[in-house]
mmCIF file of C-alpha atoms in Angstrom:
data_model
loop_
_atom_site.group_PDB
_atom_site.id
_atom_site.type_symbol
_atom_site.label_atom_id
_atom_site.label_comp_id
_atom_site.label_asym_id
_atom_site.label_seq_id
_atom_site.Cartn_x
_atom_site.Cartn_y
_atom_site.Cartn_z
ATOM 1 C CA UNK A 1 -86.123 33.381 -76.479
ATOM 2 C CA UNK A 2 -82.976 34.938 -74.629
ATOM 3 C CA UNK A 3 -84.261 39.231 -73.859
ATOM 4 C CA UNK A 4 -81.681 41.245 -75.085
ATOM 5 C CA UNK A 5 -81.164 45.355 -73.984
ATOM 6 C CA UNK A 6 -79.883 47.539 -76.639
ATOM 7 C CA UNK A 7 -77.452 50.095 -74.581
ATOM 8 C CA UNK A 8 -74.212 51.763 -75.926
ATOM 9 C CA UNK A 9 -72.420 53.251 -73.631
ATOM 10 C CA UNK A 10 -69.780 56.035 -73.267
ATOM 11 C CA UNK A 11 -69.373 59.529 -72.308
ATOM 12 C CA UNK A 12 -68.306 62.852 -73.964
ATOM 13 C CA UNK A 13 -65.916 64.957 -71.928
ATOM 14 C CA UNK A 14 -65.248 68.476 -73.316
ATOM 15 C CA UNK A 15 -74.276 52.033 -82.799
ATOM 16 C CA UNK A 16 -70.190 40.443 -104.262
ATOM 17 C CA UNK A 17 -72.428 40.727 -106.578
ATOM 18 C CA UNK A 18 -71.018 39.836 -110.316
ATOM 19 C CA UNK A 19 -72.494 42.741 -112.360
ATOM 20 C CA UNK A 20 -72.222 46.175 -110.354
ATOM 21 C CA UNK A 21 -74.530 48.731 -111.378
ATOM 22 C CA UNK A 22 -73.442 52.337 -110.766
ATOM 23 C CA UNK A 23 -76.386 54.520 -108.575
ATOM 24 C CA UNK A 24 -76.609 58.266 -109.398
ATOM 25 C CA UNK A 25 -75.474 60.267 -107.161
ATOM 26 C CA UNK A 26 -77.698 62.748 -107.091
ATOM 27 C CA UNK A 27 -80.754 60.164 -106.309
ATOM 28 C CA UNK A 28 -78.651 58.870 -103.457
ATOM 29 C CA UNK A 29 -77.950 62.091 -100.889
ATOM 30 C CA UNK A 30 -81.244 62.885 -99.955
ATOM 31 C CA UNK A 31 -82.753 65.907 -101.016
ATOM 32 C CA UNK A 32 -84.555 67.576 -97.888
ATOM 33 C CA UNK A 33 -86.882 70.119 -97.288
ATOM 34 C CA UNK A 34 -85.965 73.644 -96.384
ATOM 35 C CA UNK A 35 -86.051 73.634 -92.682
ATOM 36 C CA UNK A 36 -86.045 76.647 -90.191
ATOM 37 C CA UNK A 37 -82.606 77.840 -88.708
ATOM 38 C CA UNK A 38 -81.759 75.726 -85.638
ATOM 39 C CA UNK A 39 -82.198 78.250 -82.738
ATOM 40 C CA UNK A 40 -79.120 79.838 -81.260
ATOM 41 C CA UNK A 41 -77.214 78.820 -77.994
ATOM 42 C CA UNK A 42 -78.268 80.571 -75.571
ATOM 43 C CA UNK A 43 -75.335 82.544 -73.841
ATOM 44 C CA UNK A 44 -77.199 82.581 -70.490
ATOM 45 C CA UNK A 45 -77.153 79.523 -68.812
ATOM 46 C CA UNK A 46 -80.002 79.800 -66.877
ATOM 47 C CA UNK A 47 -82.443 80.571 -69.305
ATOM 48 C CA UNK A 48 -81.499 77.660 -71.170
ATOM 49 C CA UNK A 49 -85.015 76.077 -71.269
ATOM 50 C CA UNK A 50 -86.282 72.167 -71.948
ATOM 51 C CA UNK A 51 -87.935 73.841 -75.019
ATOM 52 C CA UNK A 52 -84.922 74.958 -76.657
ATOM 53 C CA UNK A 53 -82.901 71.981 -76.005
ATOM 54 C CA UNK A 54 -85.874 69.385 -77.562
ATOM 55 C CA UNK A 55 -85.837 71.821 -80.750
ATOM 56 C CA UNK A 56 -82.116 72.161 -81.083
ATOM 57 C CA UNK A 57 -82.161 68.195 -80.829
ATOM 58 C CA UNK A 58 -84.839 67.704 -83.670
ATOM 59 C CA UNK A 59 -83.501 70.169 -85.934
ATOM 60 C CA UNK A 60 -80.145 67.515 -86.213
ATOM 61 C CA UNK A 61 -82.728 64.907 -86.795
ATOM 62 C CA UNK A 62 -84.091 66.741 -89.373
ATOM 63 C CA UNK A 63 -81.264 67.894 -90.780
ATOM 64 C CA UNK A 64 -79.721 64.233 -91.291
ATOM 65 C CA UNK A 65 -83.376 63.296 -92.745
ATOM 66 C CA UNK A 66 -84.802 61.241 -89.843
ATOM 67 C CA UNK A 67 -88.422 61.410 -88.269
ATOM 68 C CA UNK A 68 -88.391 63.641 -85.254
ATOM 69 C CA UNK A 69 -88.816 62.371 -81.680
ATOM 70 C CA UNK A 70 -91.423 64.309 -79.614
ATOM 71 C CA UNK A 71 -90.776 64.643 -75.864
ATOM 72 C CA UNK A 72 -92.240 61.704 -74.061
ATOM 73 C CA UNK A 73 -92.897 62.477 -70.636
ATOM 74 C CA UNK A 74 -91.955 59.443 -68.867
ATOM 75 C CA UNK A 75 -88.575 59.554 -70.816
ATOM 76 C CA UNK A 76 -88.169 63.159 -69.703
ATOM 77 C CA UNK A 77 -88.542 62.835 -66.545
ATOM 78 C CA UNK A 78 -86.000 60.388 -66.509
ATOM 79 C CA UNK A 79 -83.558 62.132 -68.565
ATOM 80 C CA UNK A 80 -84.255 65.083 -66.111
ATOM 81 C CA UNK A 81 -84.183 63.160 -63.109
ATOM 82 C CA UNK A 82 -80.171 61.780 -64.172
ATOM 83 C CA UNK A 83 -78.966 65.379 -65.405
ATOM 84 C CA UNK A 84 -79.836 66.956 -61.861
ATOM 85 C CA UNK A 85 -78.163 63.300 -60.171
ATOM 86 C CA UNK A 86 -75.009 64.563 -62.259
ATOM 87 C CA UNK A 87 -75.020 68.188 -61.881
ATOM 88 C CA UNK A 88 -75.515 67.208 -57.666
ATOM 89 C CA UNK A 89 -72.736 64.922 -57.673
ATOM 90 C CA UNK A 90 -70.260 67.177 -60.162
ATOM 91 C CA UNK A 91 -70.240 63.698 -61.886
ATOM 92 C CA UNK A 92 -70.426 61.842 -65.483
ATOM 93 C CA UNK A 93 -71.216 58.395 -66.599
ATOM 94 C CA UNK A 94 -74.600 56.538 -67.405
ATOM 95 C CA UNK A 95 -74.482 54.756 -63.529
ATOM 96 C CA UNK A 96 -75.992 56.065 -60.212
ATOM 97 C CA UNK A 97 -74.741 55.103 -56.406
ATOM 98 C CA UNK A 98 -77.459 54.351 -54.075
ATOM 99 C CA UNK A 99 -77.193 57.067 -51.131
ATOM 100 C CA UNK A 100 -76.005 59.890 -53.184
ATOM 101 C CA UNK A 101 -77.678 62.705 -53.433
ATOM 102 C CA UNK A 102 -80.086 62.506 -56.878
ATOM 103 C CA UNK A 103 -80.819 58.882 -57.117
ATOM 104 C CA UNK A 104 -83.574 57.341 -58.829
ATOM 105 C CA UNK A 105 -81.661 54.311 -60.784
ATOM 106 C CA UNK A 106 -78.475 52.493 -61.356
ATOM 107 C CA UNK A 107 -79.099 52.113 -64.932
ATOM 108 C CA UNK A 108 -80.734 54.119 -67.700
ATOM 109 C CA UNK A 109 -83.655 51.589 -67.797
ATOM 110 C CA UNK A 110 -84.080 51.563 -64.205
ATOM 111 C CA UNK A 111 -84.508 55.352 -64.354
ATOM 112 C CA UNK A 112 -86.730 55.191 -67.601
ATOM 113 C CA UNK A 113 -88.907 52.516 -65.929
ATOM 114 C CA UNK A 114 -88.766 54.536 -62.226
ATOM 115 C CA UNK A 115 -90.430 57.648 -64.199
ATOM 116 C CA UNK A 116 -93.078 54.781 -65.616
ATOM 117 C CA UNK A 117 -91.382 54.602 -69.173
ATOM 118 C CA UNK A 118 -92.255 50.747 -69.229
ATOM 119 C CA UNK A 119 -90.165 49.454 -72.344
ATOM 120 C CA UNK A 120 -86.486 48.570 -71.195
ATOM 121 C CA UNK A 121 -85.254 46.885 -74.453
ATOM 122 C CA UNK A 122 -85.813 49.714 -76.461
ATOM 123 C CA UNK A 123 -83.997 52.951 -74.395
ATOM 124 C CA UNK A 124 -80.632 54.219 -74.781
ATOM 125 C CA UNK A 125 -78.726 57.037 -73.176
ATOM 126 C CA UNK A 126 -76.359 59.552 -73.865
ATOM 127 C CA UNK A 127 -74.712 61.837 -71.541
ATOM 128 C CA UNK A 128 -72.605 65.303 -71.319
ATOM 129 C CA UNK A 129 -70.738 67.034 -68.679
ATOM 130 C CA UNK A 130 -69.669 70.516 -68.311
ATOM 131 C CA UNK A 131 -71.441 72.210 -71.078
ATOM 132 C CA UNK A 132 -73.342 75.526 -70.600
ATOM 133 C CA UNK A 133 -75.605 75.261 -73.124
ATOM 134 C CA UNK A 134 -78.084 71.858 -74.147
ATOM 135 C CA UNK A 135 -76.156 73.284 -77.607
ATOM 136 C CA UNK A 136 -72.780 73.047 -76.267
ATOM 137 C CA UNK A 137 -73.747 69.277 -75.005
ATOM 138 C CA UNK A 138 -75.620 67.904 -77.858
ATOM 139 C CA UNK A 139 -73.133 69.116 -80.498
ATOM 140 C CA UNK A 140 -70.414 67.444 -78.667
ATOM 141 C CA UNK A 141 -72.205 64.408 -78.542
ATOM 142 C CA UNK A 142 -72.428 64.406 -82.537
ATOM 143 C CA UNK A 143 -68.919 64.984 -82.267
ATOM 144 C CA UNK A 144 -68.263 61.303 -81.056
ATOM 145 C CA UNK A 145 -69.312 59.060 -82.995
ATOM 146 C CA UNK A 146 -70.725 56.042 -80.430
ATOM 147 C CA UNK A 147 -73.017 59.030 -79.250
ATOM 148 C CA UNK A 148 -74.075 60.136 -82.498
ATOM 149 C CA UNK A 149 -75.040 56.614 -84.012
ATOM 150 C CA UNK A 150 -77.180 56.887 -80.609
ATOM 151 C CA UNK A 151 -78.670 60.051 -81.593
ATOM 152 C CA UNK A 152 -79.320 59.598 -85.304
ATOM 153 C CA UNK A 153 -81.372 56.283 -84.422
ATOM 154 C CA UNK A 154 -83.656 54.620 -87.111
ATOM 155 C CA UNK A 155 -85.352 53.402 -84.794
ATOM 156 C CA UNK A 156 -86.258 55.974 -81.949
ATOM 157 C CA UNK A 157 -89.931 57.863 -81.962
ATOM 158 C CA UNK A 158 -89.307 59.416 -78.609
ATOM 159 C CA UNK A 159 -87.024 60.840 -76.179
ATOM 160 C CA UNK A 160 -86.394 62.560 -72.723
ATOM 161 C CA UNK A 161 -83.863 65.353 -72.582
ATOM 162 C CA UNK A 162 -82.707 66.952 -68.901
ATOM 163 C CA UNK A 163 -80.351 69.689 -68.675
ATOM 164 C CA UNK A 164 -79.318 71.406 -65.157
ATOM 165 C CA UNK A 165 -76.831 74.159 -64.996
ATOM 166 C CA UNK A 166 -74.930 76.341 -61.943
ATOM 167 C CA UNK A 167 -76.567 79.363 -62.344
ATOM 168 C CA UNK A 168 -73.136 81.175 -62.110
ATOM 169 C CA UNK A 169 -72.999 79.906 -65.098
ATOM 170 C CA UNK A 170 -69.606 77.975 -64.946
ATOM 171 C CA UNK A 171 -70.308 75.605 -66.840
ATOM 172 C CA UNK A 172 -70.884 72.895 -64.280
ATOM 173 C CA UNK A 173 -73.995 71.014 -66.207
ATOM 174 C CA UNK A 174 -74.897 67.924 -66.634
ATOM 175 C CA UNK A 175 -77.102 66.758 -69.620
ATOM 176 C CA UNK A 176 -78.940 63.560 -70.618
ATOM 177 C CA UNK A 177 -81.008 62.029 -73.687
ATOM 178 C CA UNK A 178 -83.165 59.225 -73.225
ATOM 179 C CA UNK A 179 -84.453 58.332 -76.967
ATOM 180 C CA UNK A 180 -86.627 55.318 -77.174
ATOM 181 C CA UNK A 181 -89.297 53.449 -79.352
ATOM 182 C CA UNK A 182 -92.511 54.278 -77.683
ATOM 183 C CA UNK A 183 -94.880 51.441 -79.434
ATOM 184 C CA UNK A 184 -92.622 49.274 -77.300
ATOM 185 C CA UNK A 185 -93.621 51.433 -74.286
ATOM 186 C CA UNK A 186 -97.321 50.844 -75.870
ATOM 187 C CA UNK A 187 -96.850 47.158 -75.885
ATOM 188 C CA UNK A 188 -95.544 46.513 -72.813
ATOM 189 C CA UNK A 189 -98.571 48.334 -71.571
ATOM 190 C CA UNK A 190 -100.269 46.016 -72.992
ATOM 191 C CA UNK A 191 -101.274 41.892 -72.206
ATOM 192 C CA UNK A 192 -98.705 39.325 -72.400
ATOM 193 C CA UNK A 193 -98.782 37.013 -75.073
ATOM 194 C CA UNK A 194 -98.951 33.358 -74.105
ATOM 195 C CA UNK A 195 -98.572 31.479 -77.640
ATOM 196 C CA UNK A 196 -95.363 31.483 -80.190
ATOM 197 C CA UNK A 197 -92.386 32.701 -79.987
ATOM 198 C CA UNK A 198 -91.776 35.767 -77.952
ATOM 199 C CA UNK A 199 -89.277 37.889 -75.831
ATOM 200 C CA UNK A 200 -88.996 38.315 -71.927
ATOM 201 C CA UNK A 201 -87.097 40.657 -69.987
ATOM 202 C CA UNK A 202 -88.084 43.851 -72.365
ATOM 203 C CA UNK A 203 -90.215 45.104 -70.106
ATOM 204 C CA UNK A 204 -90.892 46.824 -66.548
ATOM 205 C CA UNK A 205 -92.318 43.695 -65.600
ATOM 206 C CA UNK A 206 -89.634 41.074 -66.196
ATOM 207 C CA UNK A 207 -92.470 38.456 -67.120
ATOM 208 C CA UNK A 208 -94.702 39.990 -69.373
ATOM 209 C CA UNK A 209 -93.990 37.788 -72.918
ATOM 210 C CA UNK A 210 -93.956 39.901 -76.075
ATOM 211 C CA UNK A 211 -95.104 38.228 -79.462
ATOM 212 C CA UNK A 212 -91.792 38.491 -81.294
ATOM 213 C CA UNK A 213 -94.000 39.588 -84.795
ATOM 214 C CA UNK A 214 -95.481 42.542 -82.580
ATOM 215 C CA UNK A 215 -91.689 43.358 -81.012
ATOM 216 C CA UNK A 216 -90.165 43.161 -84.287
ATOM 217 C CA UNK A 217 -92.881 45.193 -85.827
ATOM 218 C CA UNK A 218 -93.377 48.010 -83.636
ATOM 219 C CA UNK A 219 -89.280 48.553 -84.298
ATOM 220 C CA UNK A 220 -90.199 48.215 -87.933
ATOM 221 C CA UNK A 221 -93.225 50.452 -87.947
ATOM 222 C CA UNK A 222 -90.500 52.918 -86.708
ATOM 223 C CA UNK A 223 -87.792 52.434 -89.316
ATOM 224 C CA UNK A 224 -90.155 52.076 -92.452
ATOM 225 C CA UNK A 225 -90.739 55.915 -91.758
ATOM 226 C CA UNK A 226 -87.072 56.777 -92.091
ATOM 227 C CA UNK A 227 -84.563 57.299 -95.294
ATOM 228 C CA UNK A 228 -82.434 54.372 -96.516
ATOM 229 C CA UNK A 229 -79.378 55.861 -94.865
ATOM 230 C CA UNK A 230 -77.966 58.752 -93.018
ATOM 231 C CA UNK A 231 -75.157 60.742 -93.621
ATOM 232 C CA UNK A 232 -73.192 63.376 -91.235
ATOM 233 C CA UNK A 233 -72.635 65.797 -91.497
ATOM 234 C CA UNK A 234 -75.430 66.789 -93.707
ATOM 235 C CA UNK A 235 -75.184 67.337 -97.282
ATOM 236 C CA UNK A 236 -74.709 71.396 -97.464
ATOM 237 C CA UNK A 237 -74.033 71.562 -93.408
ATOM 238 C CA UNK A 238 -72.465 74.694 -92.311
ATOM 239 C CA UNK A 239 -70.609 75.632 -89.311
ATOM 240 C CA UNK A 240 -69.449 71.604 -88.616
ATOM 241 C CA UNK A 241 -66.533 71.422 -85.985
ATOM 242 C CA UNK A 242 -62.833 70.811 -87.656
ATOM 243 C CA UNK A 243 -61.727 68.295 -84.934
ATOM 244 C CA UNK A 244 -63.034 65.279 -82.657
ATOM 245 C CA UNK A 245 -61.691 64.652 -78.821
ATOM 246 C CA UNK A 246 -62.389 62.981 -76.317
ATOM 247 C CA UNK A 247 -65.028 59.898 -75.932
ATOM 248 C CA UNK A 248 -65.660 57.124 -73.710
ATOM 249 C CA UNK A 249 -64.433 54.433 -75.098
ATOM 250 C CA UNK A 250 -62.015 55.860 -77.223
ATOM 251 C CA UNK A 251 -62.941 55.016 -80.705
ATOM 252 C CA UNK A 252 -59.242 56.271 -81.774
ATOM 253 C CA UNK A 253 -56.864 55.412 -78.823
ATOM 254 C CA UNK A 254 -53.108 56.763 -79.620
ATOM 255 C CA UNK A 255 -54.375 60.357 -80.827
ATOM 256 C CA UNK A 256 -55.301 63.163 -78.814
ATOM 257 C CA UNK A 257 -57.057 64.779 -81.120
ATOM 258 C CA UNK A 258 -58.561 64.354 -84.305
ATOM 259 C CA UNK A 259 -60.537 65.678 -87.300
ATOM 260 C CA UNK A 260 -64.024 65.687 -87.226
ATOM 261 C CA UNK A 261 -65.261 62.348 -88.230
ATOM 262 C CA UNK A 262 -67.806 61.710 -91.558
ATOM 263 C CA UNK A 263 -69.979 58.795 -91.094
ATOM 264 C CA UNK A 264 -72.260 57.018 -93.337
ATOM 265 C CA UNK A 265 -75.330 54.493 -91.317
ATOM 266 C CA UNK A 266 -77.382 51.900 -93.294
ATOM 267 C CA UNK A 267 -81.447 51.258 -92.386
ATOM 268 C CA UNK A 268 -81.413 47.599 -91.996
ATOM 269 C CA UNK A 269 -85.508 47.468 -92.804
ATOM 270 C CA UNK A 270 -84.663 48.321 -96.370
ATOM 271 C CA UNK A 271 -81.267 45.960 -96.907
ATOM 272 C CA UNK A 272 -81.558 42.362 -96.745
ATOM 273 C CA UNK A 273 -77.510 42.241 -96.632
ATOM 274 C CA UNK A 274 -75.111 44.337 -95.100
ATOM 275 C CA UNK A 275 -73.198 46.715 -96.891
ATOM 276 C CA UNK A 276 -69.338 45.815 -98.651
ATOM 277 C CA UNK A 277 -67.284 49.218 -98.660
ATOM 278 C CA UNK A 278 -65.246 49.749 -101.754
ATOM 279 C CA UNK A 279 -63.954 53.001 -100.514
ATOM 280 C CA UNK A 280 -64.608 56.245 -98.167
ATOM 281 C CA UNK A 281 -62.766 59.233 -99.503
ATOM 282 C CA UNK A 282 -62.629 62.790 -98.214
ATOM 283 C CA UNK A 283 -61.499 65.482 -100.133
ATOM 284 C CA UNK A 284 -60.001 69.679 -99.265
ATOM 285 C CA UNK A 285 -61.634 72.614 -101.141
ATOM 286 C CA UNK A 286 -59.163 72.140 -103.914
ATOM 287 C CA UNK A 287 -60.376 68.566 -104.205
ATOM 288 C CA UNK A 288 -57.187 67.061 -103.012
ATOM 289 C CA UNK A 289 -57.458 63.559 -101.248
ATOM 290 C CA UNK A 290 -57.195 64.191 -97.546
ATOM 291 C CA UNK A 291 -54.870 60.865 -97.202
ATOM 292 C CA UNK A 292 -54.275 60.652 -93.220
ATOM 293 C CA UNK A 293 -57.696 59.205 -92.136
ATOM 294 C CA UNK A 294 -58.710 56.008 -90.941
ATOM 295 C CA UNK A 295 -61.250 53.608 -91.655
ATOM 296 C CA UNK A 296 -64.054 52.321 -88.933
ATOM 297 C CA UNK A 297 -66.275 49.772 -89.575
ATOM 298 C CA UNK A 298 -67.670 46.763 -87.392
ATOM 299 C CA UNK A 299 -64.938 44.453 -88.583
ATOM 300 C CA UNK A 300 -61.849 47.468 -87.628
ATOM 301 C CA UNK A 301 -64.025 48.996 -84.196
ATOM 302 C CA UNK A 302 -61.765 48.207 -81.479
ATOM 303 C CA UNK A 303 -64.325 48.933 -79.425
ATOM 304 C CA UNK A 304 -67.141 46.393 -81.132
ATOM 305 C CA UNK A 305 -69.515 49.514 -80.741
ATOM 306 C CA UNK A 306 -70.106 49.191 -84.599
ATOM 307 C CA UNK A 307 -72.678 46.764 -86.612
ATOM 308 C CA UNK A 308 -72.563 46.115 -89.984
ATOM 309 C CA UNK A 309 -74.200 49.013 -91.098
ATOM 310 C CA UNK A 310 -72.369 51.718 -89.695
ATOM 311 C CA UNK A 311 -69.402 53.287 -90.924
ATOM 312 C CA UNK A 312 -67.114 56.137 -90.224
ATOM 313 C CA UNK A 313 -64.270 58.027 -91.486
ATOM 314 C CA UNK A 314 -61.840 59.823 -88.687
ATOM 315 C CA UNK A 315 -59.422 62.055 -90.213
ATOM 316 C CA UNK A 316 -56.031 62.130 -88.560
ATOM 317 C CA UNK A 317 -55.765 65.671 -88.375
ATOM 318 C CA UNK A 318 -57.858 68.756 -87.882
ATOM 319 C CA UNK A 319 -59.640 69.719 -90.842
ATOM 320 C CA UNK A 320 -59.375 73.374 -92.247
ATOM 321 C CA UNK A 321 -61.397 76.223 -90.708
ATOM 322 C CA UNK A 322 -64.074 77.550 -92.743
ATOM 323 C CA UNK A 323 -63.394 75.258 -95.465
ATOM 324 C CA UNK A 324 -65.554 72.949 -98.050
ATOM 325 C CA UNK A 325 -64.724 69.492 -98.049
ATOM 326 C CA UNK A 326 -66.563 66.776 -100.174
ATOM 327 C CA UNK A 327 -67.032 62.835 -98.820
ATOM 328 C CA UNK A 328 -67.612 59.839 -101.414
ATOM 329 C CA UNK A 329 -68.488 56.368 -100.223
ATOM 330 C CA UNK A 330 -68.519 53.636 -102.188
ATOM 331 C CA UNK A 331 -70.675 50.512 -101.189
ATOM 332 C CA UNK A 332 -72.002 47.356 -102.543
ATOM 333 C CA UNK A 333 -75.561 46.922 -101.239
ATOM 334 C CA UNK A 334 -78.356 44.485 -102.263
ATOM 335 C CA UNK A 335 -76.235 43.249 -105.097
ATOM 336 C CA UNK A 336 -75.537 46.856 -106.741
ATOM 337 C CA UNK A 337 -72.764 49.535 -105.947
ATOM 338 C CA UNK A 338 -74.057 52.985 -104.822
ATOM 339 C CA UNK A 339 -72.079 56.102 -105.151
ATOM 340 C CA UNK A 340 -72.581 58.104 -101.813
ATOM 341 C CA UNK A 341 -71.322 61.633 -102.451
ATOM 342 C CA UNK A 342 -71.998 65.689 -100.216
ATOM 343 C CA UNK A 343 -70.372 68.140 -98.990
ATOM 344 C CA UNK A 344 -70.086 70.474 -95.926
ATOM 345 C CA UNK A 345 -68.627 73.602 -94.752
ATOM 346 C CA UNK A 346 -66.510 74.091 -91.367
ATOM 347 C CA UNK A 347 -66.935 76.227 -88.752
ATOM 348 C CA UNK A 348 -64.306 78.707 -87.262
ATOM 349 C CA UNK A 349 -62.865 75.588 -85.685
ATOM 350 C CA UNK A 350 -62.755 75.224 -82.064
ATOM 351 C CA UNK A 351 -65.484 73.769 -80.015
#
């Protein structure tokens, strides 16, 4: 069977049935536990610390409802090793040039299996530039959405995050998340299977043969853990950013500048289809349809960034400052039509 590497790249400057039966609402946006406050940026750059950046990471995990993913050391390193090659080089991107100062990979799994990470299929990478705070970086990530469908993974256990700043504190950082399944790590630690079907090419070693049940269930093992879907921003989220800009690729080439985009992400462990859209609304404080927005699913992504389960809804302009606005999504699923409905609260706008 044919390996295949699950990698989505991009970059952040600044993943019918006859009888419909209607879903409650209220059993639908999940209901999660009080969690405490996400720590604070930290204004000084230099104390930003490895600590602060893994909790400010799981608290958006949390927040959206997914499992959290522990620092895994390999996957640190790694993530470390590619933040200091881009803060050396005053450079961006997911590659790395032999001979420059920094190098330990050309790709993110050659870096993940350099620092002894020893899954490949499974590992992913997103990447920042320019931020002075792991913050800064990680909120702009969730800002675009190719990076945040690779944050808000259903099925990630793990990651590595590196962050290196100037310590004049101009903002010349680079940052770097390697989030991964680590049962694949586990397995590819493991013998090689020499009976059935299997995969090749998903590990460190390129011919170790991996049982396709125990591939396919380690990633399920994973996403049986996590809700049915995610939302973002969160039900009740405070503080979210009023505009989008700036992503590699483009998700909305023409515009400048956007509003910040609402997305809704299906777990395919729990759907045997994928979902139909019937419609994804947003709506101002005074519950007036906000009408300039656009539409991206799979079948409209002119990127092809999108599967079937992923969904997001980009509004044309800037949304209000410190304003509620309330999303509904409606979607036929598993032969019945669910009623997706939360609200947020924006931020002082800016970044």
């Amino acid at each position: 069977m044919k390996a295949f590497r699950l990698l989505r790249f991009g970059l952040v400057f600044i993943i019918v049935a006859t009888i419909l039966v209607a879903c409650s609402v209220t059993d639908l946006v999940p209901v999660l536990p009080q969690q405490p406050p996400a720590p604070k940026p930290n204004d000084d750059c230099v104390a930003c610390t490895s600590a602060e950046a893994y909790s400010y990471y799981n608290s958006i995990l949390t927040s959206a409802g997914l499992i959290t993913n522990p620092k895994h050391p390999n996957l640190h390193t790694a993530a470390e090793n590619h933040a200091n090659y881009l803060f050396l080089n005053n450079s961006t991107g997911h590659g790395e040039s032999p001979g420059l100062q920094g190098f330990t990979g050309n790709a993110p799994w050659d870096r993940t299996v350099a620092a002894g990470f020893q899954s490949t299929g499974s590992v992913t990478e997103g990447v920042s530039f320019g931020d002075k705070t792991p913050k800064e970086a990680i909120d702009g990530l969730m800002s675009a959405i190719y990076h945040r469908f690779g944050i808000l993974r259903f099925d990630a256990n793990s990651v590595g995050i590196g962050f290196k700043v100037k310590a004049d504190k101009s903002g010349i950082a680079g940052f770097t998340h390697n989030p991964a399944n680590s049962l694949l790590h586990d397995l590819c630690n493991s013998h090689t299977f020499s009976t059935g079907a299997y995969y090749f090419k998903v590990c460190a070693d390129e011919t170790k043969k991996i049982e396709v049940g125990a591939y396919d269930g380690a990633n399920d093992a994973i996403k049986a853990q996590n809700p049915k879907f995610v939302i973002w921003p969160p039900n009740n989220g405070t503080d979210v950013w009023t505009s989008f800009c700036c992503e590699t690729p483009d998700p909305m080439p023409g515009f400048t500048e956007t509003g910040y985009p609402v997305s809704v992400q299906f777990n395919d462990y729990f759907y045997t289809t994928a979902p139909v859209i019937n419609s994804f609304e947003l709506f101002d404080a005074s519950g007036a349809k906000v009408t300039a927005t656009r539409l991206i699913s799979k079948a409209t992504d002119v990127n092809k960034k999108f599967d079937e389960f992923q969904f997001a809804l980009f509004p044309l302009e800037l949304l209000t400052p410190n304003s509620r606005y309330t999303t509904t999504a409606k979607f036929i699923i598993n032969g019945s039509e669910e009623v997706i409905s939360w609200s947020f609260m924006t931020g002082a706008g800016g970044r």
